[in-house]
Amino acid sequence: MNGLNELETVNETKQKKTKRYKHKLEITAICLILIISVAFVSFLSVHQFSSHELRVKNFFYEDENVIDVVHIGASEMYTGFSPEYIWHNYGITNYNLATAGAPMRLAKNQVKAAIETQNPRLMVISLNGAMYDDERSTHEGYTRMWLDNMPYSQLREEAIEEWIPEKDRINFRWKILNYHDNVARLTECLKLSWREFKSKKDQRLLTISGVQGNASTDKKRDIVDITGCRNERKLDKEADKDLTDLLEYLKSENIKNVVFVNMPRFYDKEMLGSREKINTAIKKVRSYGYEVCDMDMLVGKIGLDQQRDYYNAAHPNIYGQQKISKYFYEQIVPKYVKEHRSYSDEVVERWNENYDAYKQFYAWADSVIKKKGDHGYYYTYKAIDHILDGTIDKYEKWLDMKSKIVKKSGEDTEDRESTGSRRSE
């Protein structure tokens, strides 16, 4: 009898252990399903619907150690350098790791990302962020253009802890908290998610997908000659701190393959304060022993024309972009990139495909400028999609319709495109 009771007790114990095991499995399965669901919804909904998103994400889709030159900065970089034109003419892989309004504080994190993934022969860093005031330097939307499009990593976490107040960090660590309302734009989310999936898988058209600018010429304005401007103006606190932090990091890590660049603008009287801040930034950079290419002083050598080669005071159109790319890659880059890497046949094929797409895009932008002058189209990655699938006429009609709506509402299309996150708009 005692033996039977013992057997029953053993069986009951086994059943309890089995139930507990099953219960743990069920909880684990539920947790896994929840994690997978959150990851899927995040992949589907975390979008900024901009070229900035593609430019950052596509950088991390490139094979490791295939990019020889990385351009770091804001809009003056992706409107000033054409990766495809440079590849075709100089045989050097390069990338615009740049987003609109990028504050100076992003640069150090971007340098680290470039070194970790590409170990480039040269990093070109814009001084544009040194002109920003404290509000612009810490603006959430401009910061999110970089942070929210980076993959989850220690480098991303490092930036969050450095830049974001502790109470706000959860909204950066869990991107979906900031983008959950994008489900209302389900069709757009699906299209962009599918595009992202394809880009990650086949790595096609990674640089040209980040194209952005305006297919137009600049309006005639009263331009001020700043070639003799030597006045300096104190940098705002955050910009000064971030530039110093970047320079100290480069120096401490003995990183020498860096050129700072002040991209060329055409100044009116209202912009002179910006030039004086640039003078201060240039002096500081040179005191650390780094080269500065001040293109404001090279406008004549580059051959830039304010009305023909720009669409506004600070941003070149396709003509100015080619001139700037040509000058910089003939006069500056050879000092640092003595010879490029030995690219695989697959890499060469992908970059040649990038250039073929660029040729089609250039032909379209050129025709728009010649037809519309200073009333041309502001374009993003969508232009490339329509050009390549033969529906550019449809895209132009959409742009015309959107332009009428914008003019009626008084809204600035380009500013909306560069706000980064919908929450920050």
Short mmCIF file of C-alpha atoms in Angstrom, two decimals:
data_model
loop_
_atom_site.label_atom_id
_atom_site.label_comp_id
_atom_site.label_asym_id
_atom_site.label_seq_id
_atom_site.Cartn_x
_atom_site.Cartn_y
_atom_site.Cartn_z
CA MET A 1 0.00 0.00 0.00
CA ASN A 2 2.82 2.36 0.93
CA GLY A 3 4.51 1.52 -2.35
CA LEU A 4 1.37 2.45 -4.27
CA ASN A 5 1.10 5.77 -2.47
CA GLU A 6 4.72 6.51 -3.21
CA LEU A 7 4.15 5.73 -6.89
CA GLU A 8 1.14 8.04 -7.00
CA THR A 9 3.15 10.77 -5.32
CA VAL A 10 5.96 10.35 -7.86
CA ASN A 11 3.45 10.51 -10.74
CA GLU A 12 1.82 13.62 -9.32
CA THR A 13 5.24 15.23 -8.98
CA LYS A 14 6.08 14.37 -12.59
CA GLN A 15 2.72 15.76 -13.78
CA LYS A 16 3.30 19.00 -11.88
CA LYS A 17 6.80 19.31 -13.36
CA THR A 18 5.38 18.63 -16.84
CA LYS A 19 2.69 21.27 -16.34
CA ARG A 20 5.24 23.79 -15.11
CA TYR A 21 7.47 22.99 -18.09
CA LYS A 22 4.55 23.39 -20.51
CA HIS A 23 3.57 26.60 -18.79
CA LYS A 24 7.10 27.97 -19.19
CA LEU A 25 7.09 26.93 -22.86
CA GLU A 26 3.77 28.70 -23.39
CA ILE A 27 5.03 31.88 -21.73
CA THR A 28 8.25 31.71 -23.77
CA ALA A 29 6.27 31.18 -26.98
CA ILE A 30 3.98 34.11 -26.18
CA CYS A 31 6.99 36.33 -25.46
CA LEU A 32 8.66 35.28 -28.71
CA ILE A 33 5.49 35.94 -30.67
CA LEU A 34 5.17 39.33 -28.99
CA ILE A 35 8.80 40.24 -29.75
CA ILE A 36 8.46 39.11 -33.38
CA SER A 37 5.19 41.01 -33.72
CA VAL A 38 6.71 44.20 -32.31
CA ALA A 39 9.75 43.80 -34.58
CA PHE A 40 7.52 43.29 -37.62
CA VAL A 41 5.28 46.25 -36.79
CA SER A 42 8.39 48.36 -36.18
CA PHE A 43 9.86 47.35 -39.53
CA LEU A 44 6.56 48.17 -41.17
CA SER A 45 5.82 51.48 -39.46
CA VAL A 46 9.15 53.13 -38.52
CA HIS A 47 9.48 55.36 -41.56
CA GLN A 48 10.13 59.04 -42.15
CA PHE A 49 9.06 58.82 -45.80
CA SER A 50 12.12 60.74 -46.94
CA SER A 51 15.37 60.44 -48.85
CA HIS A 52 17.17 60.96 -45.53
CA GLU A 53 15.78 57.67 -44.28
CA LEU A 54 17.06 55.82 -47.34
CA ARG A 55 20.43 57.56 -47.30
CA VAL A 56 21.15 56.45 -43.73
CA LYS A 57 19.66 52.95 -43.91
CA ASN A 58 21.31 52.17 -47.24
CA PHE A 59 24.72 53.08 -45.85
CA PHE A 60 24.46 50.14 -43.46
CA TYR A 61 23.34 47.84 -46.31
CA GLU A 62 26.61 48.35 -48.16
CA ASP A 63 29.15 45.53 -47.94
CA GLU A 64 31.80 46.19 -45.34
CA ASN A 65 34.96 47.98 -46.46
CA VAL A 66 33.86 48.95 -49.97
CA ILE A 67 33.38 52.73 -49.51
CA ASP A 68 36.62 54.71 -49.82
CA VAL A 69 35.31 58.24 -49.15
CA VAL A 70 32.46 59.23 -46.81
CA HIS A 71 30.90 62.73 -46.90
CA ILE A 72 29.46 63.70 -43.51
CA GLY A 73 27.17 66.66 -42.92
CA ALA A 74 23.83 68.17 -43.87
CA SER A 75 22.01 69.05 -47.11
CA GLU A 76 24.99 70.93 -48.57
CA MET A 77 26.77 67.56 -48.78
CA TYR A 78 24.17 65.49 -50.62
CA THR A 79 23.40 68.37 -52.99
CA GLY A 80 27.12 69.14 -53.36
CA PHE A 81 28.53 65.68 -54.10
CA SER A 82 27.26 63.13 -56.61
CA PRO A 83 28.51 59.63 -55.68
CA GLU A 84 27.60 58.28 -59.12
CA TYR A 85 29.29 61.08 -61.08
CA ILE A 86 32.40 60.67 -58.91
CA TRP A 87 32.44 56.91 -59.42
CA HIS A 88 32.14 57.22 -63.21
CA ASN A 89 34.84 59.89 -63.54
CA TYR A 90 37.31 58.93 -60.82
CA GLY A 91 36.62 55.27 -60.07
CA ILE A 92 36.26 55.87 -56.32
CA THR A 93 33.38 54.57 -54.23
CA ASN A 94 31.94 57.30 -52.01
CA TYR A 95 28.84 57.94 -49.93
CA ASN A 96 26.79 60.90 -48.70
CA LEU A 97 26.22 60.04 -45.05
CA ALA A 98 24.24 63.24 -44.66
CA THR A 99 20.77 64.36 -43.57
CA ALA A 100 19.03 67.73 -43.75
CA GLY A 101 19.90 70.14 -40.96
CA ALA A 102 22.37 67.72 -39.38
CA PRO A 103 23.78 69.34 -36.22
CA MET A 104 27.50 69.13 -35.49
CA ARG A 105 26.93 66.67 -32.66
CA LEU A 106 26.05 63.90 -35.14
CA ALA A 107 29.47 64.00 -36.79
CA LYS A 108 31.46 62.10 -34.15
CA ASN A 109 28.93 59.27 -34.07
CA GLN A 110 28.88 59.15 -37.88
CA VAL A 111 32.68 59.03 -38.03
CA LYS A 112 32.60 56.05 -35.67
CA ALA A 113 29.93 54.35 -37.82
CA ALA A 114 32.00 54.94 -40.96
CA ILE A 115 35.14 53.49 -39.35
CA GLU A 116 33.30 50.46 -37.95
CA THR A 117 31.63 49.54 -41.24
CA GLN A 118 33.85 50.91 -44.01
CA ASN A 119 37.22 52.03 -42.61
CA PRO A 120 37.30 54.67 -45.39
CA ARG A 121 40.43 56.13 -46.92
CA LEU A 122 39.03 59.64 -46.36
CA MET A 123 36.23 61.24 -44.34
CA VAL A 124 34.98 64.66 -45.46
CA ILE A 125 33.22 66.56 -42.67
CA SER A 126 31.12 69.65 -43.30
CA LEU A 127 31.42 72.70 -41.03
CA ASN A 128 27.83 73.73 -41.73
CA GLY A 129 26.64 72.54 -38.29
CA ALA A 130 29.00 74.99 -36.60
CA MET A 131 26.71 77.85 -37.67
CA TYR A 132 23.65 76.55 -35.79
CA ASP A 133 22.20 78.04 -32.63
CA ASP A 134 21.57 75.90 -29.55
CA GLU A 135 17.96 75.13 -30.46
CA ARG A 136 18.90 73.87 -33.89
CA SER A 137 21.89 71.93 -32.52
CA THR A 138 19.66 69.91 -30.20
CA HIS A 139 16.53 69.72 -32.39
CA GLU A 140 14.83 66.34 -32.00
CA GLY A 141 13.70 66.02 -35.60
CA TYR A 142 17.14 66.60 -37.11
CA THR A 143 18.68 64.22 -34.59
CA ARG A 144 16.12 61.51 -35.37
CA MET A 145 17.02 61.54 -39.05
CA TRP A 146 20.27 59.87 -38.02
CA LEU A 147 19.37 57.94 -34.86
CA ASP A 148 16.06 56.44 -35.98
CA ASN A 149 17.50 55.12 -39.23
CA MET A 150 20.56 53.50 -37.65
CA PRO A 151 20.37 49.79 -36.85
CA TYR A 152 20.16 48.89 -33.18
CA SER A 153 23.76 48.77 -31.95
CA GLN A 154 26.09 49.78 -29.15
CA LEU A 155 26.99 52.86 -31.19
CA ARG A 156 23.35 53.90 -31.35
CA GLU A 157 22.90 53.33 -27.62
CA GLU A 158 26.03 55.39 -26.96
CA ALA A 159 24.54 58.31 -28.88
CA ILE A 160 21.21 58.06 -27.07
CA GLU A 161 22.91 58.16 -23.67
CA GLU A 162 25.08 61.09 -24.73
CA TRP A 163 22.41 63.26 -26.39
CA ILE A 164 19.03 62.37 -24.96
CA PRO A 165 17.76 63.20 -21.44
CA GLU A 166 17.11 60.03 -19.44
CA LYS A 167 13.34 60.60 -19.24
CA ASP A 168 13.08 60.66 -23.08
CA ARG A 169 15.37 57.75 -23.93
CA ILE A 170 12.64 55.11 -24.07
CA ASN A 171 11.12 56.88 -27.10
CA PHE A 172 14.44 56.48 -28.90
CA ARG A 173 15.21 52.95 -27.75
CA TRP A 174 11.75 51.78 -28.85
CA LYS A 175 11.32 53.54 -32.17
CA ILE A 176 7.76 52.34 -32.60
CA LEU A 177 6.63 54.61 -29.74
CA ASN A 178 7.35 57.60 -31.95
CA TYR A 179 6.01 56.17 -35.20
CA HIS A 180 3.01 54.02 -34.23
CA ASP A 181 0.55 56.40 -35.89
CA ASN A 182 2.20 55.68 -39.25
CA VAL A 183 -0.17 52.71 -39.54
CA ALA A 184 -2.65 55.26 -40.85
CA ARG A 185 -0.34 55.47 -43.89
CA LEU A 186 -0.34 51.71 -44.39
CA THR A 187 0.07 51.74 -48.17
CA GLU A 188 3.10 54.03 -48.00
CA CYS A 189 4.55 51.95 -45.16
CA LEU A 190 4.18 48.75 -47.16
CA LYS A 191 5.85 50.27 -50.23
CA LEU A 192 8.78 51.69 -48.29
CA SER A 193 9.20 48.52 -46.20
CA TRP A 194 9.28 46.39 -49.34
CA ARG A 195 11.81 48.77 -50.87
CA GLU A 196 13.92 48.54 -47.72
CA PHE A 197 13.76 44.74 -47.74
CA LYS A 198 14.88 44.60 -51.39
CA SER A 199 17.71 47.09 -50.85
CA LYS A 200 19.04 45.10 -47.92
CA LYS A 201 18.86 41.89 -49.92
CA ASP A 202 20.22 42.88 -53.34
CA GLN A 203 22.08 46.14 -52.48
CA ARG A 204 20.97 47.71 -55.74
CA LEU A 205 20.89 51.49 -56.33
CA LEU A 206 21.93 52.28 -52.76
CA THR A 207 23.49 55.70 -53.39
CA ILE A 208 21.18 57.05 -56.09
CA SER A 209 18.16 56.25 -53.92
CA GLY A 210 19.24 59.03 -51.56
CA VAL A 211 19.05 61.72 -54.22
CA GLN A 212 17.40 64.98 -53.17
CA GLY A 213 17.39 68.59 -54.32
CA ASN A 214 15.68 70.96 -56.71
CA ALA A 215 15.70 70.84 -60.49
CA SER A 216 15.77 74.61 -60.90
CA THR A 217 18.06 77.63 -61.04
CA ASP A 218 18.47 80.39 -58.45
CA LYS A 219 16.67 83.70 -58.61
CA LYS A 220 18.77 86.82 -59.05
CA ARG A 221 19.77 88.30 -55.69
CA ASP A 222 22.18 90.92 -54.37
CA ILE A 223 25.31 88.91 -53.73
CA VAL A 224 27.99 90.11 -51.31
CA ASP A 225 31.67 89.44 -51.97
CA ILE A 226 32.99 87.67 -48.87
CA THR A 227 36.48 86.78 -50.12
CA GLY A 228 37.93 89.51 -47.88
CA CYS A 229 35.75 88.68 -44.87
CA ARG A 230 38.04 87.91 -41.92
CA ASN A 231 35.70 88.83 -39.06
CA GLU A 232 34.95 86.12 -36.52
CA ARG A 233 31.79 85.53 -34.54
CA LYS A 234 31.54 83.36 -31.45
CA LEU A 235 29.94 79.98 -32.01
CA ASP A 236 26.85 79.14 -30.01
CA LYS A 237 27.47 76.99 -26.94
CA GLU A 238 26.26 73.60 -28.25
CA ALA A 239 27.86 73.89 -31.68
CA ASP A 240 31.18 74.96 -30.14
CA LYS A 241 31.08 72.09 -27.63
CA ASP A 242 30.23 69.52 -30.30
CA LEU A 243 32.94 70.71 -32.69
CA THR A 244 35.52 70.64 -29.89
CA ASP A 245 34.35 67.18 -28.84
CA LEU A 246 34.72 65.91 -32.40
CA LEU A 247 38.21 67.36 -32.78
CA GLU A 248 39.33 65.99 -29.42
CA TYR A 249 38.05 62.54 -30.41
CA LEU A 250 39.84 62.60 -33.78
CA LYS A 251 43.05 63.72 -32.14
CA SER A 252 42.89 61.21 -29.27
CA GLU A 253 42.27 58.33 -31.70
CA ASN A 254 45.00 59.58 -34.05
CA ILE A 255 42.54 59.70 -36.96
CA LYS A 256 44.29 61.64 -39.72
CA ASN A 257 42.34 60.77 -42.85
CA VAL A 258 39.92 63.67 -42.38
CA VAL A 259 39.30 66.87 -44.34
CA PHE A 260 36.89 69.49 -43.10
CA VAL A 261 35.00 71.35 -45.79
CA ASN A 262 33.01 74.53 -45.97
CA MET A 263 30.77 74.01 -48.97
CA PRO A 264 30.39 77.03 -51.29
CA ARG A 265 27.47 79.43 -50.86
CA PHE A 266 26.44 82.73 -52.37
CA TYR A 267 25.99 85.30 -49.60
CA ASP A 268 23.69 88.25 -49.19
CA LYS A 269 23.97 90.73 -46.30
CA GLU A 270 21.71 88.67 -44.03
CA MET A 271 24.05 85.67 -44.30
CA LEU A 272 27.26 87.44 -43.26
CA GLY A 273 26.88 86.34 -39.62
CA SER A 274 27.04 82.72 -40.78
CA ARG A 275 30.27 83.40 -42.65
CA GLU A 276 31.80 84.95 -39.53
CA LYS A 277 30.95 81.80 -37.54
CA ILE A 278 32.55 79.70 -40.26
CA ASN A 279 35.74 81.76 -39.88
CA THR A 280 35.77 80.89 -36.17
CA ALA A 281 35.18 77.19 -36.88
CA ILE A 282 37.91 77.08 -39.54
CA LYS A 283 40.42 78.65 -37.15
CA LYS A 284 39.60 76.06 -34.47
CA VAL A 285 39.86 73.09 -36.85
CA ARG A 286 43.20 74.25 -38.20
CA SER A 287 44.53 74.69 -34.66
CA TYR A 288 44.09 70.90 -34.29
CA GLY A 289 46.15 70.32 -37.43
CA TYR A 290 43.37 69.32 -39.83
CA GLU A 291 43.00 70.59 -43.37
CA VAL A 292 40.02 72.79 -44.21
CA CYS A 293 38.86 73.21 -47.78
CA ASP A 294 37.04 76.55 -47.69
CA MET A 295 35.12 76.51 -50.95
CA ASP A 296 33.57 79.93 -50.32
CA MET A 297 36.99 81.24 -51.34
CA LEU A 298 37.19 78.93 -54.37
CA VAL A 299 33.97 79.81 -56.20
CA GLY A 300 35.91 81.26 -59.12
CA LYS A 301 38.32 78.33 -59.40
CA ILE A 302 35.46 75.87 -59.25
CA GLY A 303 33.65 77.88 -61.91
CA LEU A 304 30.35 78.27 -60.06
CA ASP A 305 27.67 80.62 -61.29
CA GLN A 306 25.07 81.78 -58.74
CA GLN A 307 22.10 81.79 -61.09
CA ARG A 308 22.89 78.81 -63.29
CA ASP A 309 24.52 76.36 -60.85
CA TYR A 310 22.37 76.83 -57.71
CA TYR A 311 18.71 76.52 -56.80
CA ASN A 312 19.10 78.71 -53.71
CA ALA A 313 21.91 80.52 -51.90
CA ALA A 314 23.33 77.44 -50.18
CA HIS A 315 22.45 74.50 -52.42
CA PRO A 316 23.77 73.66 -55.88
CA ASN A 317 21.63 72.04 -58.54
CA ILE A 318 22.90 69.24 -60.78
CA TYR A 319 25.27 71.56 -62.67
CA GLY A 320 26.87 72.97 -59.53
CA GLN A 321 27.04 69.51 -57.98
CA GLN A 322 29.16 68.21 -60.83
CA LYS A 323 31.51 71.20 -60.69
CA ILE A 324 32.02 70.86 -56.93
CA SER A 325 32.52 67.08 -57.19
CA LYS A 326 35.04 67.55 -60.01
CA TYR A 327 37.09 70.17 -58.17
CA PHE A 328 37.20 68.32 -54.86
CA TYR A 329 38.04 64.91 -56.36
CA GLU A 330 40.76 66.35 -58.56
CA GLN A 331 42.37 68.82 -56.14
CA ILE A 332 41.82 67.45 -52.62
CA VAL A 333 41.01 63.73 -52.62
CA PRO A 334 44.20 62.55 -54.42
CA LYS A 335 46.25 63.82 -51.46
CA TYR A 336 44.53 61.26 -49.23
CA VAL A 337 43.36 58.49 -51.55
CA LYS A 338 46.53 57.45 -53.35
CA GLU A 339 44.85 54.34 -54.68
CA HIS A 340 41.39 52.93 -54.12
CA ARG A 341 40.59 49.45 -52.93
CA SER A 342 40.41 46.52 -55.30
CA TYR A 343 36.66 46.36 -55.89
CA SER A 344 35.02 43.05 -56.71
CA ASP A 345 33.23 42.54 -60.04
CA GLU A 346 29.93 42.55 -58.15
CA VAL A 347 30.68 45.93 -56.55
CA VAL A 348 31.75 47.39 -59.90
CA GLU A 349 28.56 46.12 -61.51
CA ARG A 350 26.39 47.67 -58.79
CA TRP A 351 28.13 51.02 -59.03
CA ASN A 352 27.88 51.03 -62.81
CA GLU A 353 24.16 50.41 -62.42
CA ASN A 354 24.02 53.36 -60.01
CA TYR A 355 25.64 55.53 -62.66
CA ASP A 356 23.23 54.34 -65.37
CA ALA A 357 20.32 55.39 -63.14
CA TYR A 358 22.06 58.70 -62.44
CA LYS A 359 22.39 59.42 -66.17
CA GLN A 360 18.64 59.01 -66.58
CA PHE A 361 17.98 61.20 -63.55
CA TYR A 362 20.41 63.89 -64.76
CA ALA A 363 18.76 63.97 -68.18
CA TRP A 364 15.37 64.48 -66.53
CA ALA A 365 16.59 67.23 -64.16
CA ASP A 366 18.44 68.94 -66.99
CA SER A 367 15.30 69.00 -69.15
CA VAL A 368 13.22 70.37 -66.26
CA ILE A 369 15.70 73.18 -65.57
CA LYS A 370 15.89 74.15 -69.23
CA LYS A 371 12.10 74.16 -69.48
CA LYS A 372 11.18 75.74 -66.14
CA GLY A 373 14.22 77.75 -65.03
CA ASP A 374 13.78 78.93 -61.45
CA HIS A 375 10.36 77.28 -61.16
CA GLY A 376 11.56 73.69 -61.37
CA TYR A 377 10.68 70.68 -59.23
CA TYR A 378 11.82 69.81 -55.74
CA TYR A 379 12.58 66.06 -55.89
CA THR A 380 13.30 63.13 -53.58
CA TYR A 381 13.89 59.39 -54.06
CA LYS A 382 10.47 59.14 -55.68
CA ALA A 383 11.86 60.83 -58.78
CA ILE A 384 14.28 57.93 -59.28
CA ASP A 385 11.49 55.37 -58.95
CA HIS A 386 9.35 57.12 -61.56
CA ILE A 387 12.25 57.72 -63.93
CA LEU A 388 13.29 54.08 -63.85
CA ASP A 389 9.78 52.68 -64.30
CA GLY A 390 8.87 55.18 -67.04
CA THR A 391 6.17 57.08 -65.15
CA ILE A 392 7.98 60.40 -64.71
CA ASP A 393 5.13 62.28 -66.43
CA LYS A 394 2.78 61.03 -63.73
CA TYR A 395 5.25 62.18 -61.07
CA GLU A 396 5.47 65.66 -62.60
CA LYS A 397 1.69 65.99 -62.58
CA TRP A 398 1.69 64.99 -58.91
CA LEU A 399 4.40 67.59 -58.18
CA ASP A 400 2.41 70.28 -60.00
CA MET A 401 -0.68 69.44 -57.98
CA LYS A 402 1.27 69.40 -54.72
CA SER A 403 2.90 72.72 -55.57
CA LYS A 404 -0.50 74.36 -55.99
CA ILE A 405 -1.67 73.00 -52.64
CA VAL A 406 1.54 74.19 -50.93
CA LYS A 407 1.25 77.69 -52.40
CA LYS A 408 -2.37 77.90 -51.33
CA SER A 409 -1.58 76.84 -47.76
CA GLY A 410 1.69 78.76 -47.49
CA GLU A 411 3.51 75.59 -46.46
CA ASP A 412 7.18 75.06 -47.30
CA THR A 413 7.56 71.65 -48.97
CA GLU A 414 11.31 71.45 -48.49
CA ASP A 415 11.11 72.33 -44.81
CA ARG A 416 8.47 69.66 -44.22
CA GLU A 417 10.61 67.11 -46.01
CA SER A 418 13.53 67.88 -43.71
CA THR A 419 11.81 67.78 -40.31
CA GLY A 420 12.78 64.16 -39.70
CA SER A 421 10.02 62.65 -37.58
CA ARG A 422 6.33 63.28 -37.86
CA ARG A 423 6.17 63.95 -34.14
CA SER A 424 8.60 66.85 -34.54
CA GLU A 425 6.78 68.55 -37.38
#
